[in-house]
mmCIF file of C-alpha atoms in Angstrom:
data_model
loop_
_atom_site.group_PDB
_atom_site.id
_atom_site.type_symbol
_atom_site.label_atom_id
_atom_site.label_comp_id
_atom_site.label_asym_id
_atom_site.label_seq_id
_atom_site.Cartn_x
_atom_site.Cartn_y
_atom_site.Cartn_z
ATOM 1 C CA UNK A 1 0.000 0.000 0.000
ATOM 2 C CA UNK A 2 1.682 3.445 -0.882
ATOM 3 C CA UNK A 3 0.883 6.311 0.346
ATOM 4 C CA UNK A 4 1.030 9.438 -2.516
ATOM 5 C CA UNK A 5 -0.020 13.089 -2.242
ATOM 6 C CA UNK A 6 -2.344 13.286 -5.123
ATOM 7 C CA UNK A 7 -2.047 16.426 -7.373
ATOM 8 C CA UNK A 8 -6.064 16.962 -7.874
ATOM 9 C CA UNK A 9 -6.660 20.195 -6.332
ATOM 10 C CA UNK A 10 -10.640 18.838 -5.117
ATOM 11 C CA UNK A 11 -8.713 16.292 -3.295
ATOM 12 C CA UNK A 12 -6.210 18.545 -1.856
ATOM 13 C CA UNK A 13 -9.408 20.898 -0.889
ATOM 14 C CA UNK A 14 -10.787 17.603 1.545
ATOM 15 C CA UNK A 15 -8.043 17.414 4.431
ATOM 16 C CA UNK A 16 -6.272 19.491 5.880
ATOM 17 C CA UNK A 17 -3.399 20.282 8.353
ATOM 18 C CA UNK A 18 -3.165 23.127 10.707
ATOM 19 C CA UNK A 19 -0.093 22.691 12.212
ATOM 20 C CA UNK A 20 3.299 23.562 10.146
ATOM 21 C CA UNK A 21 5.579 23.611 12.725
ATOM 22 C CA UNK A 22 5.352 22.146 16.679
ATOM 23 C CA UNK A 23 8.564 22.860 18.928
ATOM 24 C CA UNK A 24 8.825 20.975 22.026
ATOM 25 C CA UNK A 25 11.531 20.314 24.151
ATOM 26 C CA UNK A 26 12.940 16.323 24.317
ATOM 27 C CA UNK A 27 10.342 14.457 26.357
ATOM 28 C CA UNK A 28 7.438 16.320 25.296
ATOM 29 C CA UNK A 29 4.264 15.434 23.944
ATOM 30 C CA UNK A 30 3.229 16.672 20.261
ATOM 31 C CA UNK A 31 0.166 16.057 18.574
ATOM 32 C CA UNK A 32 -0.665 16.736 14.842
ATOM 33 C CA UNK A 33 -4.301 16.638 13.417
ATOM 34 C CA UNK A 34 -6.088 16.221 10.137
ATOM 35 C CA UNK A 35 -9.327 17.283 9.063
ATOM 36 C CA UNK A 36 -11.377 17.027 6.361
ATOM 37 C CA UNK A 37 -13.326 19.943 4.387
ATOM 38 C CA UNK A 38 -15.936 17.330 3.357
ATOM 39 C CA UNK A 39 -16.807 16.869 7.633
ATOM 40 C CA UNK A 40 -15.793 14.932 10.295
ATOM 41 C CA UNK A 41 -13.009 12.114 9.769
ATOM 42 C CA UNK A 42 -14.518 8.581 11.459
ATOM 43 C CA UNK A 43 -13.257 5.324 11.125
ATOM 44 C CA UNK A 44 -14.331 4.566 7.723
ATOM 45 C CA UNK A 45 -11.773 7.333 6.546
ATOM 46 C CA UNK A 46 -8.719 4.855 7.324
ATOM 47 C CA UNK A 47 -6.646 7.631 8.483
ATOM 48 C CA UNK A 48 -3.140 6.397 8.316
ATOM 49 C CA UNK A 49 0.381 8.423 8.749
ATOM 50 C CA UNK A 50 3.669 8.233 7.781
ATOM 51 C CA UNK A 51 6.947 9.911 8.553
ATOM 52 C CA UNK A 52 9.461 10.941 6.509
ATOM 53 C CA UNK A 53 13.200 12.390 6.853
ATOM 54 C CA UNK A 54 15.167 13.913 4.469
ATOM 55 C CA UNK A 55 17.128 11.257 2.476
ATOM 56 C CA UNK A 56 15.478 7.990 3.659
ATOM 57 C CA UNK A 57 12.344 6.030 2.561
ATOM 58 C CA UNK A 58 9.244 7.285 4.182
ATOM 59 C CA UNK A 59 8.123 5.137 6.901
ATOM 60 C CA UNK A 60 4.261 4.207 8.156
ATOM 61 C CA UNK A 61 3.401 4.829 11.306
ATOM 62 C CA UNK A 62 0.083 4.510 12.061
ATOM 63 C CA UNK A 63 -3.418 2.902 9.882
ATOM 64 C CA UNK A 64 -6.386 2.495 9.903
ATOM 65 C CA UNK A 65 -6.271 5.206 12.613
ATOM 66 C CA UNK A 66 -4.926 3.225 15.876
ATOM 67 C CA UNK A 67 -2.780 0.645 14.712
ATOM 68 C CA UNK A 68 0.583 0.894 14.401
ATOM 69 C CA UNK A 69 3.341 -0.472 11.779
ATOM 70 C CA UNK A 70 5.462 -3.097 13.282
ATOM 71 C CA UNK A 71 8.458 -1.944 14.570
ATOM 72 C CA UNK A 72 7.214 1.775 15.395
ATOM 73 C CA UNK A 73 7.022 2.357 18.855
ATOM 74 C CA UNK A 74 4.501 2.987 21.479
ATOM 75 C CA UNK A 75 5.005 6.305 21.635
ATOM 76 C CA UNK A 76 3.245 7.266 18.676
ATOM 77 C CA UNK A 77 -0.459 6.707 18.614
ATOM 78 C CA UNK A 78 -3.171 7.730 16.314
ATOM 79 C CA UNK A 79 -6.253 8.260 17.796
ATOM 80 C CA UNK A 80 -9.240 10.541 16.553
ATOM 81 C CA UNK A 81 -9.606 14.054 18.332
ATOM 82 C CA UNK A 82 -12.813 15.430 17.895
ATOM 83 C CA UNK A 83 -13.866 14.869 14.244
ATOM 84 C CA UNK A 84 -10.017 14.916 13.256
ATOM 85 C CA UNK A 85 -7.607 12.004 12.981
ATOM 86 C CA UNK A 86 -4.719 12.752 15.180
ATOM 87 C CA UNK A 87 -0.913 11.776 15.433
ATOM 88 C CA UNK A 88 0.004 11.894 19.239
ATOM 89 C CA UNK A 89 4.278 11.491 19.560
ATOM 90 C CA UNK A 90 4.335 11.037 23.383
ATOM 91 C CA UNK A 91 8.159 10.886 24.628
ATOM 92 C CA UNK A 92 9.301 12.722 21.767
ATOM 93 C CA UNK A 93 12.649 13.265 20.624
ATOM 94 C CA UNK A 94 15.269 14.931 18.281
ATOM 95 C CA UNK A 95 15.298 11.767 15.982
ATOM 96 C CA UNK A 96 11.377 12.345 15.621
ATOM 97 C CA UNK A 97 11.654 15.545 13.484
ATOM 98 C CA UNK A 98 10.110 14.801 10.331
ATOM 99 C CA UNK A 99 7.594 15.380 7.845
ATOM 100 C CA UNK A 100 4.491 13.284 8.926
ATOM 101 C CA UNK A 101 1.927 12.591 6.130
ATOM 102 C CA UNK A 102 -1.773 12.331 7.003
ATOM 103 C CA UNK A 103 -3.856 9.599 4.279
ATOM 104 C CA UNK A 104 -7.605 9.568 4.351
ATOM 105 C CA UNK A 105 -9.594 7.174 2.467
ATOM 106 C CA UNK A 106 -12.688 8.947 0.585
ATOM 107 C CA UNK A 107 -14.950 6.176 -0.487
ATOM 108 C CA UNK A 108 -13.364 5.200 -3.500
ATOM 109 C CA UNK A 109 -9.472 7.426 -3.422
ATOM 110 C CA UNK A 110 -7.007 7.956 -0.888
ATOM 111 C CA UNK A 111 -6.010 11.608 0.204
ATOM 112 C CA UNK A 112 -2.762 12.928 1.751
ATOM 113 C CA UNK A 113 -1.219 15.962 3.214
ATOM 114 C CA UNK A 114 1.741 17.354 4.683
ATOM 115 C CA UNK A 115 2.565 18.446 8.167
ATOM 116 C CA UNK A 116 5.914 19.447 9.111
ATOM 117 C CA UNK A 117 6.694 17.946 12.191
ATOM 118 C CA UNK A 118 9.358 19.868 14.697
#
């Protein structure tokens, strides 16, 4: 399963990201969200993220909302907030600056966006 931005600006017009940068010190808690302009994300959206450093191959973290990738670790969690999906990095450390992608599945597409994770 990959996990593309799609260039189709009505699909880039259904989620959404409003965080572009989150500072916290090492050991802090950081959570990203993602929302949809079509309403409220639920489980039948999929939501899914990945994370991805300059120079390497993106990683997934999280799909299907909650469940998360073997080998990530526990302190990354993907619950929904509200009627957003949600990345919550509990713990979090220098090594977890990224970019963190948010997918949605929309009935018959998938969706993504980009948060820059700090």
């Amino acid at each position: 399963l990959a996990w593309l931005p799609l260039p189709t600006k009505t699909l880039i017009q259904e989620s959404s990201m409003s965080e572009t940068s989150l500072p916290t010190t090492p050991g802090g808690t950081v959570t990203l969200t993602c929302g949809s302009s079509t309403g409220a994300i639920t489980t039948s959206n999929y939501a899914g993220w990945v994370q991805q450093k300059p120079y390497q191959v993106s990683q997934g973290l999280i799909g299907s909302i909650s469940n998360r990738f073997p080998g990530v670790p526990a302190s990354f969690s993907g619950p929904l907030l509200g009627d957003k999906a949600s990345l919550t990095i509990t713990g979090a450390q220098t090594e977890d600056e990224a970019t963190y992608y948010c997918a949605l599945w929309f009935s018959n597409h998938f969706h993504s966006d980009i948060q820059m994770g700090k």
